[in-house]
Short mmCIF file of C-alpha atoms (C1' of nucleotides) in Angstrom, two decimals:
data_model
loop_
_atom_site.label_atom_id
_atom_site.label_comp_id
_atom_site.label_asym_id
_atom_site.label_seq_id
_atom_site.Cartn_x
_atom_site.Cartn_y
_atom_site.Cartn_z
CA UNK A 893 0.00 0.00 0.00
CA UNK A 894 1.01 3.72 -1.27
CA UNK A 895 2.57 5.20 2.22
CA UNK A 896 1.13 8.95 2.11
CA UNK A 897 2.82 12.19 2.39
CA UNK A 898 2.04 12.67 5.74
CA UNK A 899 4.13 10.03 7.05
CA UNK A 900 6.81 10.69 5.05
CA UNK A 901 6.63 14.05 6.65
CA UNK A 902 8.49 12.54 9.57
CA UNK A 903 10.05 9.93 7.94
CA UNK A 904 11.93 12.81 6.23
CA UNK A 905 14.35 13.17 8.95
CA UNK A 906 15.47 9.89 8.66
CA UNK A 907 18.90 8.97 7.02
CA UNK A 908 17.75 7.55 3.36
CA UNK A 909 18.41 3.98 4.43
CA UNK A 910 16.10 4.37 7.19
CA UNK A 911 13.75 5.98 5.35
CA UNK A 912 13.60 2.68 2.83
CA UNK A 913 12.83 0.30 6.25
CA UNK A 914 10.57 2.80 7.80
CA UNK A 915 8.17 2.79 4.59
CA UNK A 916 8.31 -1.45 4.51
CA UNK A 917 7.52 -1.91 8.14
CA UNK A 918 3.47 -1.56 8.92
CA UNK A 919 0.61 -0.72 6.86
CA UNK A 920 -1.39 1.48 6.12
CA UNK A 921 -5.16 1.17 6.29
CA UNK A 922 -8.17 3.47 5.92
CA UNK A 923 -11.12 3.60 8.61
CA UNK A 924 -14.48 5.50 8.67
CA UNK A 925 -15.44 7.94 10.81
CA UNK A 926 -15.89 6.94 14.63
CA UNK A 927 -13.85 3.84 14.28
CA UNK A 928 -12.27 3.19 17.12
CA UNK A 929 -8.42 2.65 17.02
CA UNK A 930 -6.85 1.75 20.26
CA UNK A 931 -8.44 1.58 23.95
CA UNK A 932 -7.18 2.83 26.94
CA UNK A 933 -6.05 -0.23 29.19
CA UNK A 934 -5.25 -2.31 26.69
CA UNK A 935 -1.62 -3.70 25.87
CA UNK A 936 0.04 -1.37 23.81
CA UNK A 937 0.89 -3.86 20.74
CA UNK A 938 0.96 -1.18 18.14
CA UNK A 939 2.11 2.02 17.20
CA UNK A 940 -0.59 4.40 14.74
CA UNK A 941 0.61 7.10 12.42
CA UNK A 942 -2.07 9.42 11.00
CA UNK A 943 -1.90 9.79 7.23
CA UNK A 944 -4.83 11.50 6.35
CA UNK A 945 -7.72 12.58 8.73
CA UNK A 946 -8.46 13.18 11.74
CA UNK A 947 -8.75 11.23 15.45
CA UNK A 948 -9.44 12.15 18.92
CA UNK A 949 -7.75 10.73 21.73
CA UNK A 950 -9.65 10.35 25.26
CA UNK A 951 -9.29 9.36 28.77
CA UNK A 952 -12.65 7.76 30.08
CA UNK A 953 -13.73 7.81 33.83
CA UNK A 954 -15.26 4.64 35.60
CA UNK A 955 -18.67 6.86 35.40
CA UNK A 956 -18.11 7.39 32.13
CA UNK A 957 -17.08 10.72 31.75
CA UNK A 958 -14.49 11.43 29.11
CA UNK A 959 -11.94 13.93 28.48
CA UNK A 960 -10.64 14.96 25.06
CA UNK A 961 -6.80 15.35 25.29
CA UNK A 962 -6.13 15.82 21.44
CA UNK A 963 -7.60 15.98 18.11
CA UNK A 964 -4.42 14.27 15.75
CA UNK A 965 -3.76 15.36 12.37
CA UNK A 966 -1.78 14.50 9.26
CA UNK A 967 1.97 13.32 10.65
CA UNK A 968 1.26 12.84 14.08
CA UNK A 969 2.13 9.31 15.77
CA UNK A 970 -0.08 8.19 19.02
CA UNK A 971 0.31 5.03 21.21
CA UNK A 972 4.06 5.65 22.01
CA UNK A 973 4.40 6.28 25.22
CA UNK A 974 2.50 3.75 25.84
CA UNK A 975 4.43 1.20 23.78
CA UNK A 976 8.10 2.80 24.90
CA UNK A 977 7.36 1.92 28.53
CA UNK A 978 5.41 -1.87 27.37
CA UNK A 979 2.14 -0.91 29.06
CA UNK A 980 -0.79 -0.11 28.07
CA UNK A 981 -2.67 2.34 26.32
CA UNK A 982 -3.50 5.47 28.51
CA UNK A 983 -5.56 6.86 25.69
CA UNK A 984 -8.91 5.96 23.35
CA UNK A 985 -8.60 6.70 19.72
CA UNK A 986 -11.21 7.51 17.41
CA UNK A 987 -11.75 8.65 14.18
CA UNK A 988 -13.41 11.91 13.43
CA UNK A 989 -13.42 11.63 9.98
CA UNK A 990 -12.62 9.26 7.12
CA UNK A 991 -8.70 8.80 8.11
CA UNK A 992 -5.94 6.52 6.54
CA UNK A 993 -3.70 5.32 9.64
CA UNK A 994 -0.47 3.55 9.24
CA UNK A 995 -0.02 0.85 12.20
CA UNK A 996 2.99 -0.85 13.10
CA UNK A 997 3.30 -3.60 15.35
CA UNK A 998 5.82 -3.74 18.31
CA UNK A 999 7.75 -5.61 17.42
CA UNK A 1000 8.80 -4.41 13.91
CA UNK A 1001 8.78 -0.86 15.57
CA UNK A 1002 11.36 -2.40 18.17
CA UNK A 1003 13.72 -3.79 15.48
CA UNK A 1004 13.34 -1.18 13.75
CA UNK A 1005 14.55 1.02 16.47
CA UNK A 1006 17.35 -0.95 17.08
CA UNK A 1007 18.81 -1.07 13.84
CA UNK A 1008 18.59 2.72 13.22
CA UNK A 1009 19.18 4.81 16.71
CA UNK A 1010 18.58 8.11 15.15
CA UNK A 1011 14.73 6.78 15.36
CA UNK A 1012 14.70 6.89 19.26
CA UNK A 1013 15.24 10.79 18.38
CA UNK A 1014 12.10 11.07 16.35
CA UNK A 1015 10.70 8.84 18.87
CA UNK A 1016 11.56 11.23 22.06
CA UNK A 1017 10.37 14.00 19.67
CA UNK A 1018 7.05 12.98 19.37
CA UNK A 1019 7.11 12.51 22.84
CA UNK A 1020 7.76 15.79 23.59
CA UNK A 1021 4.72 17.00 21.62
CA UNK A 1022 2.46 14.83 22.96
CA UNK A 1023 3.75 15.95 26.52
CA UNK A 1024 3.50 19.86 25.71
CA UNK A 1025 -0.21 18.96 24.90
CA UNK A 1026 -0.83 17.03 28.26
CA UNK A 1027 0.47 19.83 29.68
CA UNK A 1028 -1.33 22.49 27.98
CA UNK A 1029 -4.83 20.70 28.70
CA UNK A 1030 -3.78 20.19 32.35
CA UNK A 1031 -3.24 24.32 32.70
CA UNK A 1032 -6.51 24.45 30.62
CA UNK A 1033 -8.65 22.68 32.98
CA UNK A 1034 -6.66 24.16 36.11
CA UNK A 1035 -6.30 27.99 35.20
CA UNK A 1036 -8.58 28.75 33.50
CA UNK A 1037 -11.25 30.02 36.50
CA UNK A 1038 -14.13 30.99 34.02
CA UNK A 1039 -16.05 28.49 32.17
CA UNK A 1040 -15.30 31.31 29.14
CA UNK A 1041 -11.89 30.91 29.94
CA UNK A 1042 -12.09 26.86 29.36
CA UNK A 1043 -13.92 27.19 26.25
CA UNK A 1044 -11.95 30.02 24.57
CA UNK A 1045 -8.32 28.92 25.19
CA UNK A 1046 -9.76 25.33 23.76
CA UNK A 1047 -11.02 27.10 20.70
CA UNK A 1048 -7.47 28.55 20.28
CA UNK A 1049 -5.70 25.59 20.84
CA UNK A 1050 -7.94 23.78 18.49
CA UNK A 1051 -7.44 26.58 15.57
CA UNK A 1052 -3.57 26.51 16.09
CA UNK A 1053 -3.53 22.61 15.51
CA UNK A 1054 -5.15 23.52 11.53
CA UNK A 1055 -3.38 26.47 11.35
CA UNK A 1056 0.35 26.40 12.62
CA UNK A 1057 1.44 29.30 10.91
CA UNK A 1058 -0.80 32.23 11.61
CA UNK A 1059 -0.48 31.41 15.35
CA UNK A 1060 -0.50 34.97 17.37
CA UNK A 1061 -1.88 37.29 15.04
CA UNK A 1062 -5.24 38.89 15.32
CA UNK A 1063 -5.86 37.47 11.84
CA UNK A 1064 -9.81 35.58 11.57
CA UNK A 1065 -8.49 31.87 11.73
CA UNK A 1066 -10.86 29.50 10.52
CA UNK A 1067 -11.05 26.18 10.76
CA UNK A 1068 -13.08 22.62 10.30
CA UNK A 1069 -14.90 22.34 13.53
CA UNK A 1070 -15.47 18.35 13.80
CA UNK A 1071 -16.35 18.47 17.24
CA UNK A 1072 -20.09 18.01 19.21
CA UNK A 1073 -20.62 20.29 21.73
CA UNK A 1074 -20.13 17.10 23.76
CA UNK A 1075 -16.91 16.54 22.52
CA UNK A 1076 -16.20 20.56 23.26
CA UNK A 1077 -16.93 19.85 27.02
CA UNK A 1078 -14.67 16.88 27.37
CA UNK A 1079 -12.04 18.84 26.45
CA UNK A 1080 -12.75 21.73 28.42
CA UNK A 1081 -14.34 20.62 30.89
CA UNK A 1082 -17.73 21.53 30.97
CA UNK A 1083 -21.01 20.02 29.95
CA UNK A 1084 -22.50 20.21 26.99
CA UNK A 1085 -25.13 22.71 28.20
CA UNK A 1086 -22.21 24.80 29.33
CA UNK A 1087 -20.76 24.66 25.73
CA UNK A 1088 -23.84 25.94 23.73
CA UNK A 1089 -24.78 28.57 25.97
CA UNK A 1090 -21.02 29.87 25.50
CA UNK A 1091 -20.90 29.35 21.77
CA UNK A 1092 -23.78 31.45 21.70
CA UNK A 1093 -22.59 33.86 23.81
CA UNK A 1094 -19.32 33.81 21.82
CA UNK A 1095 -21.24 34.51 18.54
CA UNK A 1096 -23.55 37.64 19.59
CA UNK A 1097 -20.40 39.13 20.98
CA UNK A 1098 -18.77 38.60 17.81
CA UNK A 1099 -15.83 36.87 18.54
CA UNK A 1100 -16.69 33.49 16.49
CA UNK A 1101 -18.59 32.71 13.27
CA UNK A 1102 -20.30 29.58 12.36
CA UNK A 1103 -21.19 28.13 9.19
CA UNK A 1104 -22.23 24.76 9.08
CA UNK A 1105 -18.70 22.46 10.01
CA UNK A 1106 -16.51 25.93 9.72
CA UNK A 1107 -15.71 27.67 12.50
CA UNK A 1108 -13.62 31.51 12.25
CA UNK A 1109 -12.47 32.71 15.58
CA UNK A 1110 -12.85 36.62 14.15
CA UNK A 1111 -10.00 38.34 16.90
CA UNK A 1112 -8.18 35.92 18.66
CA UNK A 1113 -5.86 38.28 20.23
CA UNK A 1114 -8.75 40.20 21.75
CA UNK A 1115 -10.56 36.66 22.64
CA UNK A 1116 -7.78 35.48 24.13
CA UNK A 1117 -7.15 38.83 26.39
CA UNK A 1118 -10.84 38.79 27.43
CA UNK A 1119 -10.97 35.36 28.33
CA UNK A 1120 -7.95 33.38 29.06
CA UNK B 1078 32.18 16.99 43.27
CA UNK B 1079 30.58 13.46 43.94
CA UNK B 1080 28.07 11.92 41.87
CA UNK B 1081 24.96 10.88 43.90
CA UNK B 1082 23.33 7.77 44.18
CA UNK B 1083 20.07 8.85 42.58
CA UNK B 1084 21.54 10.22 39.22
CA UNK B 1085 23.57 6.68 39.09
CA UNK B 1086 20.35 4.85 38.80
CA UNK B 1087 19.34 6.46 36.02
CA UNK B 1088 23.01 5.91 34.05
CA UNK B 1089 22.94 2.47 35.48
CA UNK B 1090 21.11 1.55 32.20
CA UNK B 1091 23.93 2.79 29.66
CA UNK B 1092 26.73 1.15 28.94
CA UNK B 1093 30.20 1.02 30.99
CA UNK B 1094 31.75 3.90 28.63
CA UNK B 1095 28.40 6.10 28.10
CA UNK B 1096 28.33 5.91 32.20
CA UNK B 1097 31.70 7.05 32.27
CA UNK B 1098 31.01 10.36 30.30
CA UNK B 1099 27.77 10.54 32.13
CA UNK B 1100 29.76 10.92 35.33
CA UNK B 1101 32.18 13.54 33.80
CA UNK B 1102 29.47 16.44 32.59
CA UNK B 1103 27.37 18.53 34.42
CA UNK B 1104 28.15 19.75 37.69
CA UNK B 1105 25.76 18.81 41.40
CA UNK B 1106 25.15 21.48 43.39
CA UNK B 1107 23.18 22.07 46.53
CA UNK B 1108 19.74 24.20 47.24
CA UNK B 1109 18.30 25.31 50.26
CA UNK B 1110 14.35 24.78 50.73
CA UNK B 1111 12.54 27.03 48.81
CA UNK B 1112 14.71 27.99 46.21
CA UNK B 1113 13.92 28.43 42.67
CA UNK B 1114 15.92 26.85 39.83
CA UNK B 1115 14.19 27.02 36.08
CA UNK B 1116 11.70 29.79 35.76
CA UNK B 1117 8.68 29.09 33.19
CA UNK B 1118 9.29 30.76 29.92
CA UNK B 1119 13.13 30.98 30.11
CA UNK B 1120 15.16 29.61 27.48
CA UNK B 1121 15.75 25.88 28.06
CA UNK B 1122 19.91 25.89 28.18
CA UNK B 1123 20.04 22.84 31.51
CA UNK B 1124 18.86 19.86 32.30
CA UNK B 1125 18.24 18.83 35.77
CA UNK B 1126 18.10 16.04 37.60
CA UNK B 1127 17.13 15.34 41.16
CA UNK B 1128 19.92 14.06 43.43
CA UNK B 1129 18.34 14.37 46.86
CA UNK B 1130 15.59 16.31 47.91
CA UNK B 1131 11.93 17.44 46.40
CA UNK B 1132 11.46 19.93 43.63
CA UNK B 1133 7.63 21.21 42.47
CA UNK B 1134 7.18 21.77 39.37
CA UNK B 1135 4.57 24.42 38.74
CA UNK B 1136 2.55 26.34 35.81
CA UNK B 1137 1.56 29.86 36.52
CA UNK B 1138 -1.12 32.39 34.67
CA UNK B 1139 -1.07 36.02 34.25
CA UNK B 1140 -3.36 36.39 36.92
CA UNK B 1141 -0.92 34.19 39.75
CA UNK B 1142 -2.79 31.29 39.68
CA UNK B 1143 -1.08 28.13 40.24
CA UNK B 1144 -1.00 24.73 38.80
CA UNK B 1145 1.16 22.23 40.68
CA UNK B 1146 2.07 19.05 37.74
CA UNK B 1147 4.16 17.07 39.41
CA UNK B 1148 6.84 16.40 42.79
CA UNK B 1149 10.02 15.32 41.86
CA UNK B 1150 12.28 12.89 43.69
CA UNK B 1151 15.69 11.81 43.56
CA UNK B 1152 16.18 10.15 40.24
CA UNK B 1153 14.04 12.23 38.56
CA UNK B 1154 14.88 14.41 35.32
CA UNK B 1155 12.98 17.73 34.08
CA UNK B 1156 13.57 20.27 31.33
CA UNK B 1157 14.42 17.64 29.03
CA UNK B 1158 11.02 18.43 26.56
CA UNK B 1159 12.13 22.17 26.29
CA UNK B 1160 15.95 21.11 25.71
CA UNK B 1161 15.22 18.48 23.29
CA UNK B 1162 12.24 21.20 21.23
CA UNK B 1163 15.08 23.74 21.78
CA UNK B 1164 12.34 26.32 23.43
CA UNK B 1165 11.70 27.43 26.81
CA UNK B 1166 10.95 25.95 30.26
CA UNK B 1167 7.09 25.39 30.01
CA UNK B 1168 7.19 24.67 33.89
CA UNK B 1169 8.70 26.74 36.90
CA UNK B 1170 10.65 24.08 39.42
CA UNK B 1171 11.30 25.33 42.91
CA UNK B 1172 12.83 22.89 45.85
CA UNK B 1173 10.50 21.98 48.65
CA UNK B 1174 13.41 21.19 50.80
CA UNK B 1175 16.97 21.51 50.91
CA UNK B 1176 18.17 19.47 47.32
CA UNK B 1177 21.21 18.20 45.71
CA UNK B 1178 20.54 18.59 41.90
CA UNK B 1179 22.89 17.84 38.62
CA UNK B 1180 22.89 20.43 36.38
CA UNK B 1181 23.81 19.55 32.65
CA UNK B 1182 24.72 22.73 29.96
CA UNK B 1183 22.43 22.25 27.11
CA UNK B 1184 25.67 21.83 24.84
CA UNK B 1185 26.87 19.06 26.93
CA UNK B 1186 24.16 17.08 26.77
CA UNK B 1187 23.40 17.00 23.18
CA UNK B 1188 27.12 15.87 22.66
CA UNK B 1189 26.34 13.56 25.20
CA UNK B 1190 23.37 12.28 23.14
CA UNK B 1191 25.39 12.37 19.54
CA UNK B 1192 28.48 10.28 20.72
CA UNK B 1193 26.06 7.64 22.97
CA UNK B 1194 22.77 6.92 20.95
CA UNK B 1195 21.73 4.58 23.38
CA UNK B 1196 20.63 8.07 25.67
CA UNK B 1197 17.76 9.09 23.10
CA UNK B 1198 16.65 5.73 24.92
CA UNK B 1199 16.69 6.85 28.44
CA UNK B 1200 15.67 10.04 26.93
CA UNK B 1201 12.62 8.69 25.84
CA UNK B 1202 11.82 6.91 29.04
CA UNK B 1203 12.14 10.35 31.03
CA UNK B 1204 9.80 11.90 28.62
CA UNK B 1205 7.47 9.27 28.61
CA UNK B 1206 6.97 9.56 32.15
CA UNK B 1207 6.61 13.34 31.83
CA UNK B 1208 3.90 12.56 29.44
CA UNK B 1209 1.93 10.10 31.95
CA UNK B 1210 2.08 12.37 34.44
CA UNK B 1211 0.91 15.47 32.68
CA UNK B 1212 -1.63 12.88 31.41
CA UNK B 1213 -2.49 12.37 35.20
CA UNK B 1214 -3.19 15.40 36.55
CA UNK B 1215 -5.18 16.31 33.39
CA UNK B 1216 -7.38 13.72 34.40
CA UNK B 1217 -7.65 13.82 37.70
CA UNK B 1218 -8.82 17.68 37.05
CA UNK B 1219 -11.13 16.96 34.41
CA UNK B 1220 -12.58 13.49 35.39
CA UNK B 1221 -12.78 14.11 38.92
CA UNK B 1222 -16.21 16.10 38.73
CA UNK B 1223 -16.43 16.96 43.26
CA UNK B 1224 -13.69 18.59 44.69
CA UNK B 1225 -13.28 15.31 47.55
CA UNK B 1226 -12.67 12.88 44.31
CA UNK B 1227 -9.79 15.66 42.89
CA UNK B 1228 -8.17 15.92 46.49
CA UNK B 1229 -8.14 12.28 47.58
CA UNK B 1230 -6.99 11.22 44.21
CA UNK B 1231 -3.87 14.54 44.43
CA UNK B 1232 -3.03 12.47 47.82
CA UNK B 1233 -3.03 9.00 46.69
CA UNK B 1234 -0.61 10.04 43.70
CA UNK B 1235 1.24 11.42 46.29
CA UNK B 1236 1.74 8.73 48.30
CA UNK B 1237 2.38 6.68 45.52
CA UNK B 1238 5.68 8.86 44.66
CA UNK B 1239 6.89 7.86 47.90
CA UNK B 1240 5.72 4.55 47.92
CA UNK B 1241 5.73 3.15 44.92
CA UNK B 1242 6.28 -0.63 45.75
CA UNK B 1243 2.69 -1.02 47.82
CA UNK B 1244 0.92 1.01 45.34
CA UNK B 1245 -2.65 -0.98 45.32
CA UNK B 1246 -2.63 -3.09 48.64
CA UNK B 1247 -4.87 -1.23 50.86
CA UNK B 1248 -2.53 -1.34 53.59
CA UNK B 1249 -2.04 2.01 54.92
CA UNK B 1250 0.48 4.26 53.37
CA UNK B 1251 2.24 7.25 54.64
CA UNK B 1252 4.58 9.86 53.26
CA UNK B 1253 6.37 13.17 54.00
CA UNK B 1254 3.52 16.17 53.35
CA UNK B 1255 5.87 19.14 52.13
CA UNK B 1256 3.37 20.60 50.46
CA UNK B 1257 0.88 23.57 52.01
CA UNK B 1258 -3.01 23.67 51.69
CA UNK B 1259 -2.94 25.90 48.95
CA UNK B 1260 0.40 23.60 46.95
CA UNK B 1261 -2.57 20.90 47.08
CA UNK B 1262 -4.37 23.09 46.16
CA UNK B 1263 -2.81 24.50 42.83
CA UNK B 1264 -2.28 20.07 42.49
CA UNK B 1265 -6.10 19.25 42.62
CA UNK B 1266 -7.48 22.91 41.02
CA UNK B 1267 -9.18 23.50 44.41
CA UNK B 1268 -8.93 26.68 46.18
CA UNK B 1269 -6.78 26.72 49.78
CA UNK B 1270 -10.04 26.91 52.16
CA UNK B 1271 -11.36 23.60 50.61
CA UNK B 1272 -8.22 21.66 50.92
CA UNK B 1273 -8.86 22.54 54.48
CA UNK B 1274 -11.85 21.56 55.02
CA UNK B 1275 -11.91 18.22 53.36
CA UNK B 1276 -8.76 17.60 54.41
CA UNK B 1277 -10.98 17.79 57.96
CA UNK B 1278 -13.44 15.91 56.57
CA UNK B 1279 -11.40 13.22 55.75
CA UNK B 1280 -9.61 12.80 59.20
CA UNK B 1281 -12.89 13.03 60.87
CA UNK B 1282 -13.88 10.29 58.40
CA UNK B 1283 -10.81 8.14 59.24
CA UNK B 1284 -8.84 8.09 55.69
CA UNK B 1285 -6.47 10.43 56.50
CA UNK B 1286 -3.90 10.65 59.90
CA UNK B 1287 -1.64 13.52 60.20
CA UNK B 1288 1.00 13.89 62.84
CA UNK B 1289 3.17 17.05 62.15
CA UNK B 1290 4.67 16.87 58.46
CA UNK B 1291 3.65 12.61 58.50
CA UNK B 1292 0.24 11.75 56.82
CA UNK B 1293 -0.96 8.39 56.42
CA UNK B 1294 -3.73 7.03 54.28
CA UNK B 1295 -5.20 4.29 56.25
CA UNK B 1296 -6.91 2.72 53.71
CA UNK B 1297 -6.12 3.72 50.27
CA UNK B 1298 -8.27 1.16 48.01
CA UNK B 1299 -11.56 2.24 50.05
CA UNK B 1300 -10.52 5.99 49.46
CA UNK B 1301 -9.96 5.64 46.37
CA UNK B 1302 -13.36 3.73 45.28
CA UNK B 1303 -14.96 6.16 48.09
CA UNK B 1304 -13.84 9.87 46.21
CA UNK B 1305 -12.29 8.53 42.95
"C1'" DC C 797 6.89 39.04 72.97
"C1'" DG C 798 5.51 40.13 68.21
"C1'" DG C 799 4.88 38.79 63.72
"C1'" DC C 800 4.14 35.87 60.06
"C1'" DA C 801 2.84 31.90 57.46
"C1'" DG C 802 -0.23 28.47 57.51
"C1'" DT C 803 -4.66 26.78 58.86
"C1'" DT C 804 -9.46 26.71 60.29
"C1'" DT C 805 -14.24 28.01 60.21
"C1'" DG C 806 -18.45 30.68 59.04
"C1'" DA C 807 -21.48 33.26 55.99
"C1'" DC C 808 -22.41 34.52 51.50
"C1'" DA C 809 -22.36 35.04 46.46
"C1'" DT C 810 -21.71 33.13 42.26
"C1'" DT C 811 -21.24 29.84 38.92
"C1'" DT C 812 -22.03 25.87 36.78
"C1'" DT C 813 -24.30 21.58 36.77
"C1'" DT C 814 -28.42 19.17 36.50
"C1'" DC C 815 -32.96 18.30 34.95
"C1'" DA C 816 -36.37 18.99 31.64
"C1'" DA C 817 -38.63 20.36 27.57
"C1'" DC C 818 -38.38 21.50 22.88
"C1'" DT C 819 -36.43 22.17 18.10
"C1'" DC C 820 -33.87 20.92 14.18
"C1'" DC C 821 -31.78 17.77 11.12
"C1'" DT C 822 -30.64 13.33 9.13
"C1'" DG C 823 -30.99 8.72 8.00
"C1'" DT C 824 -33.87 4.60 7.89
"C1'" DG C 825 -37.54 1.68 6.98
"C1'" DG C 826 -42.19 0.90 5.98
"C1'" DC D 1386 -43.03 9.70 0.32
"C1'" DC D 1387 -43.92 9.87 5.00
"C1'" DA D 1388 -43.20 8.60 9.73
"C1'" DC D 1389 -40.15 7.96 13.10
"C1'" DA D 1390 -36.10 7.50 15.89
"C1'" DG D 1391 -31.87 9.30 17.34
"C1'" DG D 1392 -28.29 12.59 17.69
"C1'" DA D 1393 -27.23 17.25 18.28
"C1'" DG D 1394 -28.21 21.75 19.73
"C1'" DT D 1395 -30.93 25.27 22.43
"C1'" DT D 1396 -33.05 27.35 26.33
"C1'" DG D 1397 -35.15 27.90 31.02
"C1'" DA D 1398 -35.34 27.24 35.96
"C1'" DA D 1399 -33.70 25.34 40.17
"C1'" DA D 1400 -30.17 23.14 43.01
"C1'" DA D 1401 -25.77 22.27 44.58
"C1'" DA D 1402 -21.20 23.04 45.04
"C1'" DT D 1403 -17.25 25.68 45.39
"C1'" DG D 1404 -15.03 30.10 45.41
"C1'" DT D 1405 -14.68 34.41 47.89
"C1'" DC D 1406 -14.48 37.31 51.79
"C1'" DA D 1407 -13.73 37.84 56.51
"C1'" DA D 1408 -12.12 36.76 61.03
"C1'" DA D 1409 -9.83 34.16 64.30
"C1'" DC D 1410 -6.57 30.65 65.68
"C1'" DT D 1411 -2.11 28.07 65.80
"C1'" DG D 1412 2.66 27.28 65.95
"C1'" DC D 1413 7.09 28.70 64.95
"C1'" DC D 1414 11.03 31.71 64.77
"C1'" DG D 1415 13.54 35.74 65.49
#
DNA sequence: CGGCAGTTTGACATTTTTCAACTCCTGTGG
DNA sequence: CCACAGGAGTTGAAAAATGTCAAACTGCCG
């Protein structure tokens, strides 16, 4: 199967000759929306590289409660924290969208590793993102005091994840919103009635506009002064 | 100056040469209670790692609110995200008591890394546990819906830094408290005057003893399915 | 002894959650 | 083609919980 451009994205900083392994181990495979990929507490047995698409990765609560952690894009590589330390998964992953995901098992991803070392710096790369976004969900839910707060700095973070480069400017970002107002709470943490109110709050003060799956935060320097 | 025990066990797992150098860069130093040693938004240029001692490491937003991630112990290692994304310190660390802690130039350690491969390894282990813990405490505040289930579930990660050998027996644990109503606070999202009272509550409830700077859990399982 | 940091407790205000009802839209099956 | 069910969003009203403010207490250290 064709390996895509996003995972060759990564691959790029490989040395050729690990380039050549890294696109024969795995393969690739395409899911509909609201597949599910891994589940938390299950033995981490493979390692999932997003081609195309997107997926959400959640935490669930004995009562069922869940919180959204990350929406992954294009390039980015889940289950690896989990696989480095040979537990298991910490995180639910499910598609949001139709998504082609690249999977490799342990094993190969374990040989692999060992026969190129440069990959454990890719590998502690990743890492580092995926810890940055724990950590930016974790001030999220603790700092922000405001409900508004919560919601807002979520919004931003979401638009920054579609839109890298216009990050800071007071630019309208826009972006595919592929989120339930469900979904919106779990990752703010607030319910669902919570969200809409907000949302509509946000939109007769003019700081977002909605039309059908696209979202435009209008100011997001001012939004993010107001609230955050 | 002397190489502590702590920082050993981490190069215990490289190779007779790689432990050599490992021994030879960065300096130990020693820190009073209280003392600050990476400031949030700084330039990462060192790596720490915990000889002796307890560091905090905190977020903090405009407005002075706190968010308290994680305690490290001896053996532990932080700044390494921010060094290996070559940014800045996305957490302020501050000793709780008086600390021996190795300090390693940002220039060292990536020389470090490029002659022994085999540290992207360890590397990735350090981040990895970053990443569950941020993972953690994101949960703990989001999941955790009454302010009882985010404090007694703070404490029992606590205890479980201290203690990590009878983590899930439900025989009574106990552990040095260093931090203040309103550190547990910042830990749990909670505001100092209801650390205080359920921290009443739960003494008055028989899960918690505390006997100067000792507190036990006297039975963790039941707390846990109690709050949690 | 005084002062300070940390803790405790009460009263109150505020916010968000919860519960409930209703609308809109979409897909499915008769 | 229509009816219907289910998911998602909206809105109102009431309840519950925590944050905030205020005041007093404790223990420690100079």
């Amino acid at each position: 199967m064709k390996t895509s451009t996003a995972s060759s994205q990564h691959a790029c900083t490989f040395s050729s000759v690990a380039l050549r392994d890294f696109h024969s181990i795995g393969i690739s495979r395409h899911y509909e929306a609201h597949e599910t990929l891994l589940r938390e507490g299950f033995p981490a047995n493979h390692l999932l590289i997003v081609c195309s698409g997107r997926v959400k990765l959640t935490a669930a609560s004995a009562e069922g409660r869940l919180l959204l952690l990350r929406v992954a894009g294009p390039g980015d590589i889940f289950g690896l924290a989990a696989l480095h330390e040979h537990t298991v998964y910490r995180l639910t992953s499910e598609t949001l969208s139709p998504c082609t995901i690249k999977s490799i098992p342990r094993d190969e991803f374990v040989c692999f590793m060992e026969v190129h070392p440069e990959v454990a710096r890719v590998t502690a790369l990743a890492l580092g993102r995926e810890y940055t976004n724990a950590v930016l969900t974790a001030r999220r839910l603790a700092l922000q005091t405001t409900a508004a707060g919560k919601l807002a700095s979520a919004l931003l973070d979401l638009s920054r994840v579609d839109n890298l480069d216009s990050a800071h400017t007071n630019l309208p970002i826009s972006f595919l919103m592929q989120l339930t107002h469900e979904d919106l709470g779990s990752m703010a943490g607030l319910s669902r009635e919570t969200v809409s109110r907000l949302l509509a709050r946000f939109r007769r003060e003019g700081h977002v506009l909605q039309i059908h799956d696209r979202m435009t935060l209008t100011h997001p320097i001012q939004m993010e002064a107001r609230y955050c």
